[in-house]
Amino acid sequence: MRLRPPLPAKHLSLLCLSLLLGCSGKTTPTQTSPSASPSSNAAAQVVGALADQIDSLRDQLQRAREERENQQGSPSASPGTNPGSTAPSTSPGSSASPSPSGSASPNPVATPLPGPVDHPCRNTGTDTDKDGLSDSCENQLAESFAPVIYHSSQESHFPTTVDKFLPQSILMFQDTECKYKQRILTGATQTQLIAQQISASCESKLPVLANSTRSKDKKRSFYFENPSTEAQAGSKDAQDWLTYVHIYPNNLNGATVQYWRFYAYDDSEDHGGDFEGVHIVLDSQFKPVRAGLLVDNALKYTAWSELDTEGSEKARVRLFSEPGSHKLHLKGDSVKADGCKGISGFFSCRVNVDKPETFIRQETWKDGQVSWFNGETATSAGLLNVGERSAPMNGQVFIQYTGLWGLNGEWGPAYNGIGMLTNGFLTAWAAGMVNPKREDAFPLTVSP
Ligand SMILES: [Ca+2]
Ligand SMILES: [Ca+2]
Ligand SMILES: [Ca+2]
């Protein structure tokens, strides 16, 4: 923490006002007004500096809470104590705009994290997505903790990739206030998708940009028409069973690794474009502490010691995917299946790791195996690092798309509403992120 000289008494009242207002922003309109007097500018600078210090103290307090929780082995975090509840580093009302992908600026060098000396996260290699972790660190963490997915033998809507989904999809815009719908584009590429914009609709003259405007109530938004019945099935080719990953430094001095699965259709809620995610939280030694699932509108954590894991290092958590909805569970007995031998009654059959006829087992990592209930095997598509929203990696600019992924659908990983805080912090994408930037962890503009 930076030390500052004692505060002049005349500024104490400004500090109190700032505290009452929440100190979430660093400037106020009067502070940036050209007509402000020199004395008010000086006062504004002091208040801004104090707001910085308060933000820093809040971060430290949050980190201390996290560390205490880890020491106590507490597995759960309520939405109110979510590690992602850190205040934004830039206020939501400021004029920052999303950084375009493929920025011409050179890739920075990573900041080494504390931890085992020979770990890749100690190196200072290329940091393409500019989050402080080197590319090699991110790759190793993603591969090391990639989960095992058990798909139900009842599944009929299989995984696919965004790049296979888009050519089969129609991008639309709607303003439900006046029942307005417009066909925008068929078979968009990722780059075309995020470049779309609507200048006005119905009574509103406010533009909607596909890479920055998130519709709060899904009233005024881009969305995808539901895919055709054929496209809804996804792909039975395991080479299309890609798992997207998002990795960032967390407030444990470690890293959080998110794995995002994509399906063309969710038949439980009748919407196209279905994302499901899991967070693996690693401590400063890059050991897994807990896993978080996005369920029931919250990110719910379970301590690592309570999870079913596989592999010699017990680093691979077992996740069980509900047929049709693809909702992830930690236990197979929560997921109905076909194929149980010796059990009467359709509804009594559940996914059971000791009964291969009840599931399709997918190792999500590079060259992982996919084993079908009928004995067939194939090689999984592996992982793809999407980078940060302000600097996507591997061409995956779809993470900047702020529209919906289907009629009645939800947002993609980086704008997902699960656990979203009142200040707009996107928990599903940035829980525990260190000093989250507005362009990485908050909606940039909001429409109804
Ligand atoms: Ca990085
Ligand atoms: Ca990253
Ligand atoms: Ca779903």
Short mmCIF file of C-alpha atoms and ligand atoms in Angstrom, two decimals:
data_model
loop_
_atom_site.label_atom_id
_atom_site.label_comp_id
_atom_site.label_asym_id
_atom_site.label_seq_id
_atom_site.Cartn_x
_atom_site.Cartn_y
_atom_site.Cartn_z
CA MET A 1 0.00 0.00 0.00
CA ARG A 2 1.26 3.48 -0.85
CA LEU A 3 1.83 5.81 2.12
CA ARG A 4 0.46 9.31 1.82
CA PRO A 5 0.94 12.47 3.90
CA PRO A 6 -1.60 13.20 6.67
CA LEU A 7 -4.93 14.52 5.39
CA PRO A 8 -5.58 18.27 5.80
CA ALA A 9 -8.54 18.88 8.12
CA LYS A 10 -10.45 20.86 5.48
CA HIS A 11 -10.60 17.75 3.30
CA LEU A 12 -12.04 15.49 5.95
CA SER A 13 -15.58 16.50 5.08
CA LEU A 14 -14.92 15.58 1.45
CA LEU A 15 -13.65 12.18 2.57
CA CYS A 16 -16.82 11.64 4.63
CA LEU A 17 -18.95 12.59 1.63
CA SER A 18 -16.92 10.26 -0.55
CA LEU A 19 -17.41 7.41 1.96
CA LEU A 20 -21.14 8.05 2.10
CA LEU A 21 -21.30 7.84 -1.68
CA GLY A 22 -19.54 4.53 -1.69
CA CYS A 23 -16.18 5.63 -3.12
CA SER A 24 -16.75 3.45 -6.17
CA GLY A 25 -15.58 6.04 -8.66
CA LYS A 26 -12.38 7.99 -8.78
CA THR A 27 -13.81 11.16 -10.27
CA THR A 28 -17.09 13.01 -10.30
CA PRO A 29 -18.45 15.26 -13.07
CA THR A 30 -17.57 18.41 -11.11
CA GLN A 31 -14.02 17.19 -10.69
CA THR A 32 -13.53 16.95 -14.44
CA SER A 33 -15.44 20.15 -15.29
CA PRO A 34 -13.30 22.78 -17.05
CA SER A 35 -15.01 25.46 -14.97
CA ALA A 36 -13.95 23.96 -11.63
CA SER A 37 -11.76 26.24 -9.52
CA PRO A 38 -8.10 25.37 -8.68
CA SER A 39 -9.04 24.74 -5.03
CA SER A 40 -11.89 22.40 -5.95
CA ASN A 41 -9.57 20.57 -8.37
CA ALA A 42 -7.05 20.09 -5.57
CA ALA A 43 -9.78 18.80 -3.29
CA ALA A 44 -10.98 16.48 -6.03
CA GLN A 45 -7.47 15.08 -6.40
CA VAL A 46 -7.28 14.39 -2.67
CA VAL A 47 -10.67 12.66 -2.74
CA GLY A 48 -9.61 10.66 -5.79
CA ALA A 49 -6.42 9.58 -4.04
CA LEU A 50 -8.38 8.60 -0.94
CA ALA A 51 -10.81 6.63 -3.09
CA ASP A 52 -7.77 4.79 -4.51
CA GLN A 53 -6.60 3.96 -1.01
CA ILE A 54 -10.06 2.80 0.06
CA ASP A 55 -10.32 0.59 -3.04
CA SER A 56 -6.93 -0.86 -2.19
CA LEU A 57 -7.97 -1.51 1.43
CA ARG A 58 -11.16 -3.17 0.22
CA ASP A 59 -9.10 -5.46 -2.01
CA GLN A 60 -6.84 -6.34 0.92
CA LEU A 61 -9.85 -7.02 3.14
CA GLN A 62 -11.38 -9.24 0.49
CA ARG A 63 -8.11 -11.12 0.08
CA ALA A 64 -7.83 -11.60 3.84
CA ARG A 65 -11.36 -13.02 3.90
CA GLU A 66 -10.45 -15.43 1.10
CA GLU A 67 -7.29 -16.57 2.87
CA ARG A 68 -9.17 -17.08 6.13
CA GLU A 69 -11.81 -19.08 4.30
CA ASN A 70 -9.14 -21.28 2.76
CA GLN A 71 -7.46 -21.88 6.11
CA GLN A 72 -10.81 -22.83 7.59
CA GLY A 73 -11.62 -25.02 4.58
CA SER A 74 -14.99 -23.39 4.18
CA PRO A 75 -16.41 -24.53 0.85
CA SER A 76 -19.19 -22.07 0.22
CA ALA A 77 -19.50 -18.42 -0.59
CA SER A 78 -22.80 -16.61 -0.62
CA PRO A 79 -23.44 -14.08 -3.41
CA GLY A 80 -22.84 -11.27 -0.90
CA THR A 81 -19.34 -12.52 -0.09
CA ASN A 82 -18.42 -13.53 -3.57
CA PRO A 83 -14.70 -13.05 -4.20
CA GLY A 84 -15.60 -11.17 -7.33
CA SER A 85 -17.33 -8.42 -5.41
CA THR A 86 -14.36 -6.11 -5.70
CA ALA A 87 -15.28 -2.61 -6.79
CA PRO A 88 -14.58 -1.70 -10.41
CA SER A 89 -11.28 0.02 -11.07
CA THR A 90 -13.10 2.34 -13.45
CA SER A 91 -16.61 3.49 -12.74
CA PRO A 92 -19.35 2.03 -14.97
CA GLY A 93 -20.30 5.53 -16.02
CA SER A 94 -16.94 6.43 -17.48
CA SER A 95 -16.25 6.61 -21.17
CA ALA A 96 -13.91 3.64 -21.59
CA SER A 97 -14.58 1.65 -24.74
CA PRO A 98 -13.81 -2.00 -25.46
CA SER A 99 -10.34 -2.64 -26.77
CA PRO A 100 -10.51 -3.99 -30.28
CA SER A 101 -9.22 -7.51 -30.71
CA GLY A 102 -5.96 -7.98 -32.50
CA SER A 103 -4.54 -4.77 -31.07
CA ALA A 104 -1.30 -3.72 -32.74
CA SER A 105 0.46 -3.12 -29.42
CA PRO A 106 3.14 -5.72 -28.63
CA ASN A 107 2.34 -8.48 -26.17
CA PRO A 108 3.56 -7.62 -22.71
CA VAL A 109 5.66 -9.86 -20.54
CA ALA A 110 3.97 -11.71 -17.70
CA THR A 111 4.41 -10.86 -14.04
CA PRO A 112 5.76 -13.94 -12.22
CA LEU A 113 3.44 -15.31 -9.54
CA PRO A 114 4.71 -16.68 -6.25
CA GLY A 115 4.82 -20.45 -6.14
CA PRO A 116 7.03 -23.45 -6.92
CA VAL A 117 10.30 -22.25 -8.48
CA ASP A 118 10.16 -24.49 -11.55
CA HIS A 119 6.51 -23.79 -12.34
CA PRO A 120 5.75 -22.06 -15.69
CA CYS A 121 3.79 -19.43 -13.79
CA ARG A 122 7.11 -18.22 -12.39
CA ASN A 123 8.37 -17.27 -15.83
CA THR A 124 8.09 -13.95 -17.59
CA GLY A 125 7.14 -15.22 -21.02
CA THR A 126 4.75 -13.73 -23.53
CA ASP A 127 1.42 -12.62 -22.08
CA THR A 128 -0.82 -12.37 -25.14
CA ASP A 129 -4.02 -11.53 -23.26
CA LYS A 130 -2.25 -9.08 -20.95
CA ASP A 131 -3.62 -10.44 -17.67
CA GLY A 132 -0.26 -10.92 -15.94
CA LEU A 133 0.00 -14.69 -16.55
CA SER A 134 2.29 -15.95 -19.30
CA ASP A 135 0.77 -17.98 -22.13
CA SER A 136 2.78 -21.06 -21.04
CA CYS A 137 1.49 -20.70 -17.48
CA GLU A 138 -2.11 -20.48 -18.66
CA ASN A 139 -1.68 -23.48 -20.96
CA GLN A 140 -0.16 -25.66 -18.28
CA LEU A 141 -2.81 -24.79 -15.70
CA ALA A 142 -5.61 -25.42 -18.20
CA GLU A 143 -4.22 -28.82 -19.19
CA SER A 144 -3.46 -29.87 -15.60
CA PHE A 145 -6.95 -29.31 -14.23
CA ALA A 146 -9.12 -30.08 -17.25
CA PRO A 147 -12.14 -32.00 -15.94
CA VAL A 148 -13.72 -35.29 -16.96
CA ILE A 149 -17.27 -34.86 -18.27
CA TYR A 150 -19.75 -37.69 -17.99
CA HIS A 151 -22.51 -37.10 -20.55
CA SER A 152 -25.68 -39.06 -19.92
CA SER A 153 -26.36 -41.99 -22.24
CA GLN A 154 -29.71 -40.21 -22.82
CA GLU A 155 -28.01 -37.17 -24.36
CA SER A 156 -29.25 -36.20 -27.82
CA HIS A 157 -27.94 -32.61 -28.05
CA PHE A 158 -24.17 -32.99 -28.20
CA PRO A 159 -21.38 -30.43 -27.80
CA THR A 160 -20.14 -28.33 -30.69
CA THR A 161 -17.95 -25.31 -31.32
CA VAL A 162 -18.89 -21.67 -31.80
CA ASP A 163 -17.29 -21.78 -35.25
CA LYS A 164 -19.56 -24.66 -36.29
CA PHE A 165 -22.62 -23.03 -34.73
CA LEU A 166 -22.28 -19.62 -36.42
CA PRO A 167 -22.53 -20.72 -40.09
CA GLN A 168 -25.77 -22.52 -39.21
CA SER A 169 -27.25 -19.53 -37.40
CA ILE A 170 -29.23 -16.39 -38.15
CA LEU A 171 -28.33 -13.26 -36.17
CA MET A 172 -31.36 -11.11 -35.31
CA PHE A 173 -32.12 -7.91 -33.43
CA GLN A 174 -35.24 -7.27 -31.42
CA ASP A 175 -36.84 -4.44 -29.49
CA THR A 176 -39.71 -6.02 -27.59
CA GLU A 177 -41.11 -2.61 -26.54
CA CYS A 178 -42.63 -2.28 -30.02
CA LYS A 179 -42.39 -5.92 -31.14
CA TYR A 180 -39.69 -4.98 -33.63
CA LYS A 181 -37.49 -7.68 -35.15
CA GLN A 182 -34.80 -7.38 -37.76
CA ARG A 183 -32.79 -10.05 -39.55
CA ILE A 184 -29.14 -8.98 -39.41
CA LEU A 185 -26.90 -11.67 -40.83
CA THR A 186 -26.86 -15.35 -41.72
CA GLY A 187 -23.74 -17.39 -41.07
CA ALA A 188 -21.70 -14.66 -39.39
CA THR A 189 -18.02 -15.14 -38.66
CA GLN A 190 -16.86 -14.25 -35.17
CA THR A 191 -15.41 -10.97 -36.47
CA GLN A 192 -18.63 -10.05 -38.28
CA LEU A 193 -20.66 -10.96 -35.21
CA ILE A 194 -19.02 -8.45 -32.89
CA ALA A 195 -18.99 -5.68 -35.55
CA GLN A 196 -22.79 -5.38 -35.80
CA GLN A 197 -24.65 -2.34 -34.53
CA ILE A 198 -28.13 -0.83 -34.57
CA SER A 199 -28.36 2.95 -34.47
CA ALA A 200 -31.96 3.25 -33.25
CA SER A 201 -35.16 1.27 -32.84
CA CYS A 202 -38.74 2.18 -31.91
CA GLU A 203 -38.65 5.15 -29.54
CA SER A 204 -35.01 4.68 -28.60
CA LYS A 205 -32.28 6.57 -30.40
CA LEU A 206 -29.54 4.91 -28.38
CA PRO A 207 -27.31 2.62 -30.43
CA VAL A 208 -26.91 -1.07 -29.60
CA LEU A 209 -23.46 -2.46 -30.31
CA ALA A 210 -22.94 -6.23 -30.53
CA ASN A 211 -19.61 -5.96 -28.73
CA SER A 212 -20.52 -3.68 -25.85
CA THR A 213 -24.26 -3.19 -25.19
CA ARG A 214 -25.72 -5.75 -22.80
CA SER A 215 -29.50 -5.78 -22.54
CA LYS A 216 -30.52 -5.86 -18.90
CA ASP A 217 -33.98 -7.32 -19.44
CA LYS A 218 -33.40 -8.92 -22.87
CA LYS A 219 -35.73 -6.34 -24.44
CA ARG A 220 -33.38 -4.58 -26.83
CA SER A 221 -30.69 -6.93 -27.99
CA PHE A 222 -29.06 -8.98 -30.70
CA TYR A 223 -29.90 -12.68 -30.48
CA PHE A 224 -29.71 -15.84 -32.56
CA GLU A 225 -32.73 -17.55 -34.02
CA ASN A 226 -32.96 -21.05 -32.65
CA PRO A 227 -31.00 -23.43 -34.88
CA SER A 228 -32.65 -25.97 -37.17
CA THR A 229 -33.53 -29.37 -35.72
CA GLU A 230 -30.50 -30.84 -37.46
CA ALA A 231 -28.17 -28.18 -36.05
CA GLN A 232 -29.69 -28.49 -32.57
CA ALA A 233 -28.23 -31.99 -32.30
CA GLY A 234 -24.69 -30.57 -32.14
CA SER A 235 -21.92 -32.90 -33.25
CA LYS A 236 -21.33 -36.59 -32.58
CA ASP A 237 -17.74 -36.14 -33.74
CA ALA A 238 -15.54 -35.83 -30.63
CA GLN A 239 -13.20 -33.58 -32.64
CA ASP A 240 -15.89 -30.90 -32.25
CA TRP A 241 -16.12 -31.38 -28.48
CA LEU A 242 -13.97 -28.40 -27.71
CA THR A 243 -13.73 -26.92 -24.22
CA TYR A 244 -13.11 -23.16 -24.01
CA VAL A 245 -10.91 -21.97 -21.16
CA HIS A 246 -10.47 -18.62 -19.41
CA ILE A 247 -7.60 -18.25 -16.92
CA TYR A 248 -6.64 -15.22 -14.81
CA PRO A 249 -4.73 -14.27 -11.66
CA ASN A 250 -6.97 -14.52 -8.60
CA ASN A 251 -7.00 -12.90 -5.17
CA LEU A 252 -5.33 -15.93 -3.56
CA ASN A 253 -2.09 -15.03 -5.40
CA GLY A 254 -2.92 -18.01 -7.56
CA ALA A 255 -5.09 -18.43 -10.62
CA THR A 256 -8.65 -19.34 -11.50
CA VAL A 257 -9.23 -21.64 -14.44
CA GLN A 258 -12.68 -21.61 -16.02
CA TYR A 259 -13.83 -24.31 -18.42
CA TRP A 260 -16.74 -23.43 -20.69
CA ARG A 261 -18.70 -26.03 -22.66
CA PHE A 262 -20.81 -25.11 -25.66
CA TYR A 263 -23.89 -26.77 -27.14
CA ALA A 264 -26.09 -25.67 -30.06
CA TYR A 265 -29.31 -26.13 -28.11
CA ASP A 266 -30.78 -26.54 -24.62
CA ASP A 267 -33.96 -28.58 -24.95
CA SER A 268 -35.07 -28.08 -21.34
CA GLU A 269 -35.53 -24.34 -21.86
CA ASP A 270 -35.92 -24.33 -25.64
CA HIS A 271 -33.06 -22.00 -26.44
CA GLY A 272 -30.20 -22.12 -28.87
CA GLY A 273 -26.54 -21.53 -27.98
CA ASP A 274 -26.04 -23.10 -24.55
CA PHE A 275 -22.93 -22.41 -22.44
CA GLU A 276 -22.14 -24.25 -19.19
CA GLY A 277 -19.15 -23.41 -17.00
CA VAL A 278 -17.04 -24.51 -14.06
CA HIS A 279 -14.43 -22.52 -12.10
CA ILE A 280 -11.38 -24.24 -10.63
CA VAL A 281 -9.77 -22.00 -7.98
CA LEU A 282 -6.00 -22.51 -7.43
CA ASP A 283 -4.00 -21.14 -4.51
CA SER A 284 -0.54 -19.53 -4.57
CA GLN A 285 1.05 -22.98 -4.93
CA PHE A 286 -1.29 -23.71 -7.87
CA LYS A 287 -3.07 -26.36 -5.84
CA PRO A 288 -6.83 -26.63 -6.31
CA VAL A 289 -8.81 -25.19 -3.41
CA ARG A 290 -12.38 -25.46 -4.64
CA ALA A 291 -14.57 -25.77 -7.71
CA GLY A 292 -17.51 -23.50 -8.52
CA LEU A 293 -20.55 -24.41 -10.57
CA LEU A 294 -22.95 -21.89 -12.09
CA VAL A 295 -26.28 -23.10 -10.76
CA ASP A 296 -29.55 -21.54 -9.57
CA ASN A 297 -28.38 -18.03 -10.43
CA ALA A 298 -25.25 -18.21 -8.27
CA LEU A 299 -21.69 -19.43 -8.39
CA LYS A 300 -21.64 -22.21 -5.78
CA TYR A 301 -18.32 -23.52 -4.51
CA THR A 302 -17.43 -26.95 -3.18
CA ALA A 303 -14.15 -27.63 -1.35
CA TRP A 304 -11.74 -29.72 -3.41
CA SER A 305 -11.58 -32.41 -0.72
CA GLU A 306 -15.31 -33.01 -1.13
CA LEU A 307 -15.19 -33.50 -4.91
CA ASP A 308 -14.96 -36.74 -6.85
CA THR A 309 -11.66 -36.53 -8.70
CA GLU A 310 -9.60 -38.69 -11.04
CA GLY A 311 -5.93 -39.02 -12.01
CA SER A 312 -2.78 -39.72 -10.00
CA GLU A 313 -2.74 -36.14 -8.67
CA LYS A 314 -6.49 -36.12 -8.12
CA ALA A 315 -6.49 -32.94 -10.21
CA ARG A 316 -9.39 -33.79 -12.50
CA VAL A 317 -12.84 -33.21 -11.15
CA ARG A 318 -15.70 -35.39 -12.35
CA LEU A 319 -18.65 -33.45 -13.74
CA PHE A 320 -21.93 -35.02 -14.75
CA SER A 321 -23.92 -33.38 -17.55
CA GLU A 322 -27.70 -33.52 -17.45
CA PRO A 323 -29.18 -34.66 -20.79
CA GLY A 324 -30.75 -31.85 -22.82
CA SER A 325 -30.05 -28.98 -20.40
CA HIS A 326 -26.33 -29.82 -19.99
CA LYS A 327 -26.51 -28.53 -16.42
CA LEU A 328 -23.42 -29.78 -14.59
CA HIS A 329 -23.63 -31.84 -11.41
CA LEU A 330 -20.99 -33.13 -9.01
CA LYS A 331 -22.63 -36.53 -8.58
CA GLY A 332 -23.87 -38.97 -11.20
CA ASP A 333 -26.91 -39.94 -9.19
CA SER A 334 -28.38 -36.51 -9.99
CA VAL A 335 -28.38 -37.28 -13.72
CA LYS A 336 -30.83 -39.64 -15.37
CA ALA A 337 -29.53 -42.11 -17.91
CA ASP A 338 -30.35 -45.11 -20.08
CA GLY A 339 -28.71 -48.49 -20.06
CA CYS A 340 -28.87 -49.59 -16.42
CA LYS A 341 -28.95 -53.36 -16.32
CA GLY A 342 -31.05 -55.13 -13.74
CA ILE A 343 -32.96 -52.00 -12.71
CA SER A 344 -36.63 -51.81 -13.49
CA GLY A 345 -38.30 -48.53 -14.22
CA PHE A 346 -37.15 -45.82 -16.63
CA PHE A 347 -36.67 -43.09 -14.01
CA SER A 348 -34.51 -45.14 -11.65
CA CYS A 349 -31.54 -45.29 -14.02
CA ARG A 350 -28.82 -42.75 -13.24
CA VAL A 351 -25.28 -42.10 -14.49
CA ASN A 352 -22.98 -44.42 -12.55
CA VAL A 353 -19.20 -44.39 -13.09
CA ASP A 354 -19.15 -48.15 -12.43
CA LYS A 355 -21.67 -48.75 -15.23
CA PRO A 356 -20.15 -47.62 -18.58
CA GLU A 357 -23.47 -48.26 -20.31
CA THR A 358 -24.91 -45.18 -18.53
CA PHE A 359 -22.59 -42.48 -19.92
CA ILE A 360 -20.25 -41.08 -22.54
CA ARG A 361 -17.00 -40.22 -20.77
CA GLN A 362 -15.04 -37.25 -22.13
CA GLU A 363 -11.51 -36.35 -21.10
CA THR A 364 -11.48 -32.65 -21.97
CA TRP A 365 -7.72 -32.13 -22.24
CA LYS A 366 -5.47 -32.34 -25.33
CA ASP A 367 -5.60 -35.83 -26.88
CA GLY A 368 -8.05 -36.90 -24.17
CA GLN A 369 -10.25 -39.87 -24.92
CA VAL A 370 -13.99 -39.98 -25.46
CA SER A 371 -15.52 -43.37 -24.54
CA TRP A 372 -19.10 -44.13 -25.61
CA PHE A 373 -21.53 -46.35 -23.75
CA ASN A 374 -21.41 -48.80 -26.66
CA GLY A 375 -17.65 -49.26 -26.33
CA GLU A 376 -16.57 -46.95 -29.18
CA THR A 377 -13.73 -44.52 -28.50
CA ALA A 378 -12.47 -41.31 -30.12
CA THR A 379 -10.07 -38.46 -29.41
CA SER A 380 -11.45 -35.31 -27.78
CA ALA A 381 -10.96 -31.85 -29.33
CA GLY A 382 -9.06 -30.57 -26.28
CA LEU A 383 -8.94 -27.03 -24.93
CA LEU A 384 -8.88 -23.54 -26.44
CA ASN A 385 -7.82 -20.48 -24.43
CA VAL A 386 -10.12 -17.55 -25.29
CA GLY A 387 -7.98 -14.98 -23.44
CA GLU A 388 -9.41 -11.90 -21.74
CA ARG A 389 -12.29 -9.82 -23.05
CA SER A 390 -9.99 -6.83 -23.63
CA ALA A 391 -7.48 -9.05 -25.46
CA PRO A 392 -9.01 -12.27 -26.82
CA MET A 393 -6.68 -15.10 -27.81
CA ASN A 394 -6.68 -17.63 -30.63
CA GLY A 395 -9.17 -15.57 -32.66
CA GLN A 396 -11.95 -16.18 -30.14
CA VAL A 397 -13.45 -12.69 -30.32
CA PHE A 398 -16.91 -14.16 -29.73
CA ILE A 399 -16.28 -13.56 -26.01
CA GLN A 400 -16.90 -9.86 -26.74
CA TYR A 401 -20.40 -10.55 -28.12
CA THR A 402 -22.93 -8.97 -25.76
CA GLY A 403 -26.08 -10.34 -27.34
CA LEU A 404 -28.07 -13.46 -26.56
CA TRP A 405 -27.18 -16.88 -27.93
CA GLY A 406 -30.71 -17.98 -28.79
CA LEU A 407 -34.33 -16.94 -28.74
CA ASN A 408 -35.23 -17.09 -25.01
CA GLY A 409 -31.50 -17.56 -24.63
CA GLU A 410 -28.78 -16.47 -22.29
CA TRP A 411 -25.56 -14.52 -22.64
CA GLY A 412 -22.19 -16.04 -23.44
CA PRO A 413 -19.46 -16.68 -20.86
CA ALA A 414 -18.16 -13.12 -20.52
CA TYR A 415 -21.59 -11.49 -20.04
CA ASN A 416 -23.37 -14.33 -18.26
CA GLY A 417 -25.92 -13.08 -15.73
CA ILE A 418 -25.39 -15.84 -13.16
CA GLY A 419 -24.34 -14.26 -9.87
CA MET A 420 -24.05 -10.79 -11.45
CA LEU A 421 -23.66 -8.16 -8.73
CA THR A 422 -25.68 -4.97 -8.41
CA ASN A 423 -22.70 -2.89 -9.58
CA GLY A 424 -22.64 -4.96 -12.78
CA PHE A 425 -19.68 -7.15 -11.85
CA LEU A 426 -19.89 -10.29 -13.98
CA THR A 427 -19.31 -13.05 -11.44
CA ALA A 428 -19.57 -15.89 -13.93
CA TRP A 429 -16.60 -14.49 -15.86
CA ALA A 430 -14.46 -12.68 -13.30
CA ALA A 431 -15.02 -14.08 -9.77
CA GLY A 432 -11.88 -13.49 -7.72
CA MET A 433 -10.16 -11.58 -10.56
CA VAL A 434 -7.39 -9.33 -9.24
CA ASN A 435 -8.09 -5.62 -9.83
CA PRO A 436 -10.70 -6.30 -12.51
CA LYS A 437 -10.69 -3.77 -15.34
CA ARG A 438 -14.02 -2.44 -16.48
CA GLU A 439 -13.46 -3.72 -20.01
CA ASP A 440 -12.86 -7.23 -18.62
CA ALA A 441 -15.37 -7.65 -15.82
CA PHE A 442 -18.30 -5.21 -16.26
CA PRO A 443 -20.82 -4.47 -19.02
CA LEU A 444 -19.64 -1.43 -20.98
CA THR A 445 -23.09 -0.09 -21.81
CA VAL A 446 -26.50 -1.36 -20.80
CA SER A 447 -29.85 -1.28 -22.62
CA PRO A 448 -33.30 -2.27 -21.26
CA CA B 1 -2.04 -14.12 -19.92
CA CA B 2 -6.07 -15.12 -19.35
CA CA B 3 -28.08 -25.28 -20.32
#
